[in-house]
PDB file of C-alpha atoms in Angstrom:
ATOM      1  CA  UNK A   1    -121.985 131.626 -89.998  1.00 94.00           C
ATOM      2  CA  UNK A   2    -120.298 133.757 -87.351  1.00 97.00           C
ATOM      3  CA  UNK A   3    -122.989 135.710 -86.135  1.00 96.00           C
ATOM      4  CA  UNK A   4    -126.513 137.342 -87.409  1.00 96.00           C
ATOM      5  CA  UNK A   5    -124.303 139.558 -89.648  1.00 96.00           C
ATOM      6  CA  UNK A   6    -123.325 136.655 -91.948  1.00 95.00           C
ATOM      7  CA  UNK A   7    -119.947 136.177 -92.311  1.00 96.00           C
ATOM      8  CA  UNK A   8    -119.462 133.387 -93.741  1.00 95.00           C
ATOM      9  CA  UNK A   9    -116.281 130.701 -92.627  1.00 97.00           C
ATOM     10  CA  UNK A  10    -116.332 130.325 -96.733  1.00 94.00           C
ATOM     11  CA  UNK A  11    -115.129 133.837 -96.924  1.00 94.00           C
ATOM     12  CA  UNK A  12    -113.274 134.535 -93.665  1.00 96.00           C
ATOM     13  CA  UNK A  13    -111.322 131.333 -93.138  1.00 97.00           C
ATOM     14  CA  UNK A  14    -110.754 131.482 -89.574  1.00 98.00           C
ATOM     15  CA  UNK A  15    -110.380 127.977 -89.169  1.00 97.00           C
ATOM     16  CA  UNK A  16    -108.420 128.071 -92.022  1.00 95.00           C
ATOM     17  CA  UNK A  17    -108.892 127.381 -95.767  1.00 93.00           C
ATOM     18  CA  UNK A  18    -111.935 124.970 -96.764  1.00 89.00           C
ATOM     19  CA  UNK A  19    -109.227 121.917 -99.029  1.00 91.00           C
ATOM     20  CA  UNK A  20    -107.504 122.058 -94.975  1.00 94.00           C
ATOM     21  CA  UNK A  21    -110.175 120.626 -92.952  1.00 97.00           C
ATOM     22  CA  UNK A  22    -110.365 117.464 -95.075  1.00 97.00           C
ATOM     23  CA  UNK A  23    -109.390 115.009 -92.185  1.00 97.00           C
ATOM     24  CA  UNK A  24    -109.513 117.246 -89.583  1.00 98.00           C
ATOM     25  CA  UNK A  25    -110.706 116.293 -86.076  1.00 98.00           C
ATOM     26  CA  UNK A  26    -112.775 119.523 -84.889  1.00 98.00           C
ATOM     27  CA  UNK A  27    -115.117 120.182 -82.012  1.00 98.00           C
ATOM     28  CA  UNK A  28    -118.290 122.313 -82.149  1.00 98.00           C
ATOM     29  CA  UNK A  29    -118.829 123.478 -78.714  1.00 98.00           C
ATOM     30  CA  UNK A  30    -122.642 124.674 -77.877  1.00 97.00           C
ATOM     31  CA  UNK A  31    -123.828 123.341 -81.295  1.00 97.00           C
ATOM     32  CA  UNK A  32    -127.036 123.766 -80.706  1.00 95.00           C
ATOM     33  CA  UNK A  33    -128.648 121.792 -83.729  1.00 95.00           C
ATOM     34  CA  UNK A  34    -125.100 121.127 -85.276  1.00 96.00           C
ATOM     35  CA  UNK A  35    -124.977 123.699 -87.789  1.00 95.00           C
ATOM     36  CA  UNK A  36    -121.526 124.486 -88.178  1.00 96.00           C
ATOM     37  CA  UNK A  37    -120.537 121.016 -87.247  1.00 97.00           C
ATOM     38  CA  UNK A  38    -122.697 119.645 -90.606  1.00 97.00           C
ATOM     39  CA  UNK A  39    -120.395 122.085 -92.856  1.00 96.00           C
ATOM     40  CA  UNK A  40    -117.297 121.262 -91.432  1.00 97.00           C
ATOM     41  CA  UNK A  41    -118.622 117.332 -92.107  1.00 97.00           C
ATOM     42  CA  UNK A  42    -119.413 118.962 -95.639  1.00 96.00           C
ATOM     43  CA  UNK A  43    -115.752 119.986 -96.326  1.00 96.00           C
ATOM     44  CA  UNK A  44    -114.595 116.542 -95.021  1.00 96.00           C
ATOM     45  CA  UNK A  45    -113.740 116.767 -92.017  1.00 97.00           C
ATOM     46  CA  UNK A  46    -114.747 114.891 -88.380  1.00 98.00           C
ATOM     47  CA  UNK A  47    -116.740 116.990 -86.583  1.00 98.00           C
ATOM     48  CA  UNK A  48    -117.821 116.380 -83.372  1.00 98.00           C
ATOM     49  CA  UNK A  49    -120.834 118.509 -82.079  1.00 98.00           C
ATOM     50  CA  UNK A  50    -121.219 119.055 -77.882  1.00 98.00           C
ATOM     51  CA  UNK A  51    -124.190 120.700 -76.562  1.00 97.00           C
ATOM     52  CA  UNK A  52    -125.879 120.643 -72.859  1.00 96.00           C
ATOM     53  CA  UNK A  53    -128.795 120.987 -74.153  1.00 95.00           C
ATOM     54  CA  UNK A  54    -130.430 117.565 -74.865  1.00 95.00           C
ATOM     55  CA  UNK A  55    -133.212 119.028 -76.520  1.00 95.00           C
ATOM     56  CA  UNK A  56    -130.987 121.245 -79.175  1.00 95.00           C
ATOM     57  CA  UNK A  57    -129.334 117.703 -79.605  1.00 96.00           C
ATOM     58  CA  UNK A  58    -132.670 116.215 -80.844  1.00 96.00           C
ATOM     59  CA  UNK A  59    -132.816 118.870 -83.453  1.00 95.00           C
ATOM     60  CA  UNK A  60    -129.249 117.855 -84.536  1.00 95.00           C
ATOM     61  CA  UNK A  61    -130.624 114.056 -84.682  1.00 94.00           C
ATOM     62  CA  UNK A  62    -133.653 114.752 -86.839  1.00 95.00           C
ATOM     63  CA  UNK A  63    -132.047 117.353 -89.150  1.00 95.00           C
ATOM     64  CA  UNK A  64    -129.564 114.309 -89.573  1.00 89.00           C
ATOM     65  CA  UNK A  65    -125.569 113.872 -90.311  1.00 87.00           C
ATOM     66  CA  UNK A  66    -123.043 111.766 -89.853  1.00 90.00           C
ATOM     67  CA  UNK A  67    -121.302 112.909 -86.816  1.00 96.00           C
ATOM     68  CA  UNK A  68    -121.152 111.898 -83.032  1.00 97.00           C
ATOM     69  CA  UNK A  69    -123.529 114.226 -80.719  1.00 98.00           C
ATOM     70  CA  UNK A  70    -122.424 114.648 -77.571  1.00 98.00           C
ATOM     71  CA  UNK A  71    -124.519 115.908 -74.846  1.00 98.00           C
ATOM     72  CA  UNK A  72    -122.280 117.296 -71.786  1.00 98.00           C
ATOM     73  CA  UNK A  73    -120.752 120.510 -69.870  1.00 97.00           C
ATOM     74  CA  UNK A  74    -118.226 123.000 -72.373  1.00 97.00           C
ATOM     75  CA  UNK A  75    -116.386 122.883 -68.395  1.00 97.00           C
ATOM     76  CA  UNK A  76    -116.037 119.316 -68.196  1.00 97.00           C
ATOM     77  CA  UNK A  77    -115.015 118.016 -71.926  1.00 98.00           C
ATOM     78  CA  UNK A  78    -115.594 114.174 -71.908  1.00 98.00           C
ATOM     79  CA  UNK A  79    -112.298 114.113 -74.743  1.00 98.00           C
ATOM     80  CA  UNK A  80    -108.979 112.475 -73.706  1.00 98.00           C
ATOM     81  CA  UNK A  81    -105.842 115.644 -73.892  1.00 98.00           C
ATOM     82  CA  UNK A  82    -104.915 116.603 -77.430  1.00 98.00           C
ATOM     83  CA  UNK A  83    -107.908 115.150 -79.131  1.00 98.00           C
ATOM     84  CA  UNK A  84    -108.966 117.600 -81.897  1.00 98.00           C
ATOM     85  CA  UNK A  85    -107.096 119.712 -84.328  1.00 98.00           C
ATOM     86  CA  UNK A  86    -109.692 122.970 -83.913  1.00 98.00           C
ATOM     87  CA  UNK A  87    -112.260 123.540 -81.665  1.00 98.00           C
ATOM     88  CA  UNK A  88    -115.306 126.173 -82.994  1.00 98.00           C
ATOM     89  CA  UNK A  89    -118.170 128.027 -81.207  1.00 98.00           C
ATOM     90  CA  UNK A  90    -120.465 130.373 -82.724  1.00 97.00           C
ATOM     91  CA  UNK A  91    -122.895 132.300 -79.917  1.00 96.00           C
ATOM     92  CA  UNK A  92    -122.162 128.746 -78.271  1.00 95.00           C
ATOM     93  CA  UNK A  93    -121.525 128.101 -74.500  1.00 95.00           C
ATOM     94  CA  UNK A  94    -119.158 131.001 -73.306  1.00 96.00           C
ATOM     95  CA  UNK A  95    -121.551 133.716 -72.785  1.00 96.00           C
ATOM     96  CA  UNK A  96    -123.542 131.602 -70.727  1.00 96.00           C
ATOM     97  CA  UNK A  97    -121.025 130.157 -68.130  1.00 96.00           C
ATOM     98  CA  UNK A  98    -119.545 132.031 -65.408  1.00 95.00           C
ATOM     99  CA  UNK A  99    -116.719 130.911 -65.214  1.00 96.00           C
ATOM    100  CA  UNK A 100    -115.202 131.224 -69.012  1.00 97.00           C
ATOM    101  CA  UNK A 101    -111.556 130.775 -68.129  1.00 98.00           C
ATOM    102  CA  UNK A 102    -112.615 127.140 -67.014  1.00 98.00           C
ATOM    103  CA  UNK A 103    -113.922 125.985 -70.316  1.00 98.00           C
ATOM    104  CA  UNK A 104    -111.217 127.739 -72.372  1.00 98.00           C
ATOM    105  CA  UNK A 105    -108.752 125.506 -70.141  1.00 98.00           C
ATOM    106  CA  UNK A 106    -110.837 122.387 -70.938  1.00 98.00           C
ATOM    107  CA  UNK A 107    -110.661 123.139 -74.775  1.00 98.00           C
ATOM    108  CA  UNK A 108    -106.834 123.401 -75.014  1.00 98.00           C
ATOM    109  CA  UNK A 109    -106.509 121.044 -73.167  1.00 98.00           C
ATOM    110  CA  UNK A 110    -108.548 118.963 -76.152  1.00 98.00           C
ATOM    111  CA  UNK A 111    -106.584 120.639 -78.745  1.00 98.00           C
ATOM    112  CA  UNK A 112    -103.429 119.271 -80.162  1.00 98.00           C
ATOM    113  CA  UNK A 113    -100.495 121.661 -79.890  1.00 97.00           C
ATOM    114  CA  UNK A 114    -101.210 124.361 -82.629  1.00 96.00           C
ATOM    115  CA  UNK A 115    -104.357 123.774 -82.288  1.00 97.00           C
ATOM    116  CA  UNK A 116    -106.924 126.685 -83.170  1.00 98.00           C
ATOM    117  CA  UNK A 117    -110.112 127.715 -81.337  1.00 98.00           C
ATOM    118  CA  UNK A 118    -112.459 130.438 -82.904  1.00 98.00           C
ATOM    119  CA  UNK A 119    -115.468 131.581 -81.012  1.00 98.00           C
ATOM    120  CA  UNK A 120    -117.852 134.104 -81.652  1.00 98.00           C
ATOM    121  CA  UNK A 121    -119.987 136.180 -79.043  1.00 98.00           C
ATOM    122  CA  UNK A 122    -122.143 139.008 -78.927  1.00 96.00           C
ATOM    123  CA  UNK A 123    -119.883 142.025 -79.020  1.00 97.00           C
ATOM    124  CA  UNK A 124    -119.464 143.405 -75.340  1.00 97.00           C
ATOM    125  CA  UNK A 125    -120.529 147.299 -76.526  1.00 97.00           C
ATOM    126  CA  UNK A 126    -123.818 145.920 -77.096  1.00 96.00           C
ATOM    127  CA  UNK A 127    -124.702 145.269 -73.293  1.00 95.00           C
ATOM    128  CA  UNK A 128    -124.616 148.828 -73.265  1.00 96.00           C
ATOM    129  CA  UNK A 129    -127.435 149.584 -75.496  1.00 96.00           C
ATOM    130  CA  UNK A 130    -131.313 148.764 -75.483  1.00 94.00           C
ATOM    131  CA  UNK A 131    -131.689 145.325 -77.526  1.00 92.00           C
ATOM    132  CA  UNK A 132    -133.854 147.038 -80.115  1.00 94.00           C
ATOM    133  CA  UNK A 133    -133.158 147.457 -83.494  1.00 94.00           C
ATOM    134  CA  UNK A 134    -134.806 150.915 -84.166  1.00 95.00           C
ATOM    135  CA  UNK A 135    -133.306 154.294 -83.183  1.00 95.00           C
ATOM    136  CA  UNK A 136    -133.974 153.775 -79.748  1.00 94.00           C
ATOM    137  CA  UNK A 137    -131.633 151.160 -79.798  1.00 94.00           C
ATOM    138  CA  UNK A 138    -128.933 153.640 -80.516  1.00 95.00           C
ATOM    139  CA  UNK A 139    -128.555 155.212 -77.759  1.00 95.00           C
ATOM    140  CA  UNK A 140    -126.696 153.981 -74.643  1.00 96.00           C
ATOM    141  CA  UNK A 141    -128.961 153.081 -71.290  1.00 94.00           C
ATOM    142  CA  UNK A 142    -126.344 151.163 -69.113  1.00 95.00           C
ATOM    143  CA  UNK A 143    -122.805 151.285 -68.294  1.00 97.00           C
ATOM    144  CA  UNK A 144    -120.722 148.971 -70.514  1.00 97.00           C
ATOM    145  CA  UNK A 145    -118.641 148.106 -67.118  1.00 97.00           C
ATOM    146  CA  UNK A 146    -121.388 146.886 -65.038  1.00 96.00           C
ATOM    147  CA  UNK A 147    -121.215 143.004 -65.541  1.00 96.00           C
ATOM    148  CA  UNK A 148    -124.419 142.229 -64.077  1.00 95.00           C
ATOM    149  CA  UNK A 149    -125.728 138.912 -65.937  1.00 95.00           C
ATOM    150  CA  UNK A 150    -128.909 139.044 -67.963  1.00 94.00           C
ATOM    151  CA  UNK A 151    -131.058 136.603 -66.080  1.00 95.00           C
ATOM    152  CA  UNK A 152    -134.907 135.194 -66.578  1.00 95.00           C
ATOM    153  CA  UNK A 153    -137.040 133.656 -64.648  1.00 95.00           C
ATOM    154  CA  UNK A 154    -139.911 131.265 -64.817  1.00 94.00           C
ATOM    155  CA  UNK A 155    -142.945 132.175 -62.363  1.00 93.00           C
ATOM    156  CA  UNK A 156    -141.395 130.504 -59.597  1.00 93.00           C
ATOM    157  CA  UNK A 157    -138.191 132.748 -59.380  1.00 92.00           C
ATOM    158  CA  UNK A 158    -135.970 130.105 -60.910  1.00 94.00           C
ATOM    159  CA  UNK A 159    -133.343 130.834 -63.321  1.00 93.00           C
ATOM    160  CA  UNK A 160    -134.416 129.762 -66.744  1.00 92.00           C
ATOM    161  CA  UNK A 161    -131.717 131.789 -69.060  1.00 93.00           C
ATOM    162  CA  UNK A 162    -128.519 133.599 -68.003  1.00 95.00           C
ATOM    163  CA  UNK A 163    -126.416 135.155 -70.551  1.00 95.00           C
ATOM    164  CA  UNK A 164    -122.876 137.079 -68.771  1.00 96.00           C
ATOM    165  CA  UNK A 165    -121.613 140.178 -69.624  1.00 96.00           C
ATOM    166  CA  UNK A 166    -117.577 140.436 -70.160  1.00 97.00           C
ATOM    167  CA  UNK A 167    -115.520 143.223 -70.989  1.00 98.00           C
ATOM    168  CA  UNK A 168    -113.835 142.874 -74.720  1.00 98.00           C
ATOM    169  CA  UNK A 169    -110.737 143.434 -72.123  1.00 98.00           C
ATOM    170  CA  UNK A 170    -112.149 140.408 -70.055  1.00 98.00           C
ATOM    171  CA  UNK A 171    -112.217 138.641 -73.092  1.00 98.00           C
ATOM    172  CA  UNK A 172    -109.077 139.012 -73.632  1.00 98.00           C
ATOM    173  CA  UNK A 173    -107.230 138.308 -70.594  1.00 98.00           C
ATOM    174  CA  UNK A 174    -110.094 135.455 -70.259  1.00 98.00           C
ATOM    175  CA  UNK A 175    -108.263 133.867 -73.447  1.00 98.00           C
ATOM    176  CA  UNK A 176    -104.584 134.314 -71.910  1.00 98.00           C
ATOM    177  CA  UNK A 177    -105.049 132.677 -68.924  1.00 98.00           C
ATOM    178  CA  UNK A 178    -107.012 129.767 -70.411  1.00 98.00           C
ATOM    179  CA  UNK A 179    -103.591 129.538 -72.129  1.00 97.00           C
ATOM    180  CA  UNK A 180    -104.410 130.379 -75.545  1.00 98.00           C
ATOM    181  CA  UNK A 181    -102.455 132.769 -77.939  1.00 98.00           C
ATOM    182  CA  UNK A 182    -104.667 135.328 -79.492  1.00 98.00           C
ATOM    183  CA  UNK A 183    -104.440 136.350 -83.334  1.00 97.00           C
ATOM    184  CA  UNK A 184    -107.161 137.771 -84.250  1.00 98.00           C
ATOM    185  CA  UNK A 185    -109.992 139.526 -83.531  1.00 98.00           C
ATOM    186  CA  UNK A 186    -112.676 140.139 -86.183  1.00 98.00           C
ATOM    187  CA  UNK A 187    -115.640 142.961 -85.687  1.00 98.00           C
ATOM    188  CA  UNK A 188    -117.975 141.715 -88.552  1.00 97.00           C
ATOM    189  CA  UNK A 189    -119.194 144.734 -90.638  1.00 96.00           C
ATOM    190  CA  UNK A 190    -122.867 144.627 -91.501  1.00 97.00           C
ATOM    191  CA  UNK A 191    -123.003 143.919 -95.287  1.00 96.00           C
ATOM    192  CA  UNK A 192    -125.403 145.901 -97.823  1.00 96.00           C
ATOM    193  CA  UNK A 193    -127.323 142.426 -98.743  1.00 96.00           C
ATOM    194  CA  UNK A 194    -128.521 141.734 -95.358  1.00 96.00           C
ATOM    195  CA  UNK A 195    -131.722 143.723 -94.689  1.00 96.00           C
ATOM    196  CA  UNK A 196    -132.865 141.585 -91.706  1.00 93.00           C
ATOM    197  CA  UNK A 197    -134.496 142.949 -88.840  1.00 94.00           C
ATOM    198  CA  UNK A 198    -134.726 140.599 -85.775  1.00 89.00           C
ATOM    199  CA  UNK A 199    -134.458 140.919 -82.335  1.00 89.00           C
ATOM    200  CA  UNK A 200    -131.838 143.888 -81.481  1.00 92.00           C
ATOM    201  CA  UNK A 201    -130.487 143.190 -84.850  1.00 95.00           C
ATOM    202  CA  UNK A 202    -131.118 145.478 -87.776  1.00 96.00           C
ATOM    203  CA  UNK A 203    -128.843 147.091 -91.071  1.00 97.00           C
ATOM    204  CA  UNK A 204    -129.510 150.371 -89.005  1.00 97.00           C
ATOM    205  CA  UNK A 205    -128.055 149.223 -85.603  1.00 96.00           C
ATOM    206  CA  UNK A 206    -125.443 147.092 -87.862  1.00 96.00           C
ATOM    207  CA  UNK A 207    -123.479 149.957 -89.844  1.00 96.00           C
ATOM    208  CA  UNK A 208    -122.890 152.020 -86.736  1.00 96.00           C
ATOM    209  CA  UNK A 209    -121.834 149.571 -83.913  1.00 96.00           C
ATOM    210  CA  UNK A 210    -120.450 146.408 -83.686  1.00 96.00           C
ATOM    211  CA  UNK A 211    -122.890 143.092 -83.116  1.00 96.00           C
ATOM    212  CA  UNK A 212    -120.352 140.478 -83.058  1.00 98.00           C
ATOM    213  CA  UNK A 213    -116.671 139.891 -81.939  1.00 98.00           C
ATOM    214  CA  UNK A 214    -115.191 136.534 -83.446  1.00 98.00           C
ATOM    215  CA  UNK A 215    -111.706 135.870 -81.215  1.00 98.00           C
ATOM    216  CA  UNK A 216    -109.181 133.296 -83.336  1.00 98.00           C
ATOM    217  CA  UNK A 217    -106.982 132.099 -80.787  1.00 98.00           C
ATOM    218  CA  UNK A 218    -103.966 129.212 -81.295  1.00 98.00           C
ATOM    219  CA  UNK A 219    -102.241 127.099 -78.476  1.00 96.00           C
ATOM    220  CA  UNK A 220     -98.954 126.983 -78.919  1.00 88.00           C
TER     221      UNK A 220
END
């Protein structure tokens, strides 16, 4: 899944037709519990799941899967140049780094020429609205152009969660600066079958404003 709307890679084929994934080396960045890598392995691909969080990778290890788990920083990938055919990230890594261009350059470096990188993030327009699923979440409450990060702190004032806002234009410029060519930008619509409501996600909001942006990039 590329996001809470439920856009499935089987349907979207943003990485390519599932039958073409067999034997491909694929890097999942910000893998969490490696859900995407597990699906890729089931298609016959050769995934590697990378995440900065050791605890998340412990979850992946408990769930299981015959592929490598790597604890590392997305801005300093521990792989040789041209190691992978494809890379993907579903709500991983990029929203949580202050310098996304550094990550993009690293992903480009480890991809082979012609390699594709597909990543999804919260749609930038959502930053202008309250994170509420009901009617109160439909009125603009802050500036779309305010790039102040969202920060949660512990009792001692240390940042324990940081998420960075980039406008849609920022994301496109970052992709170009990272050495990629943007070939598609997918904004999934909320499907009729999805009645789920959690956090700021709901059919009410999903039918009116986009919630996810999926960027399809290629290394020339």
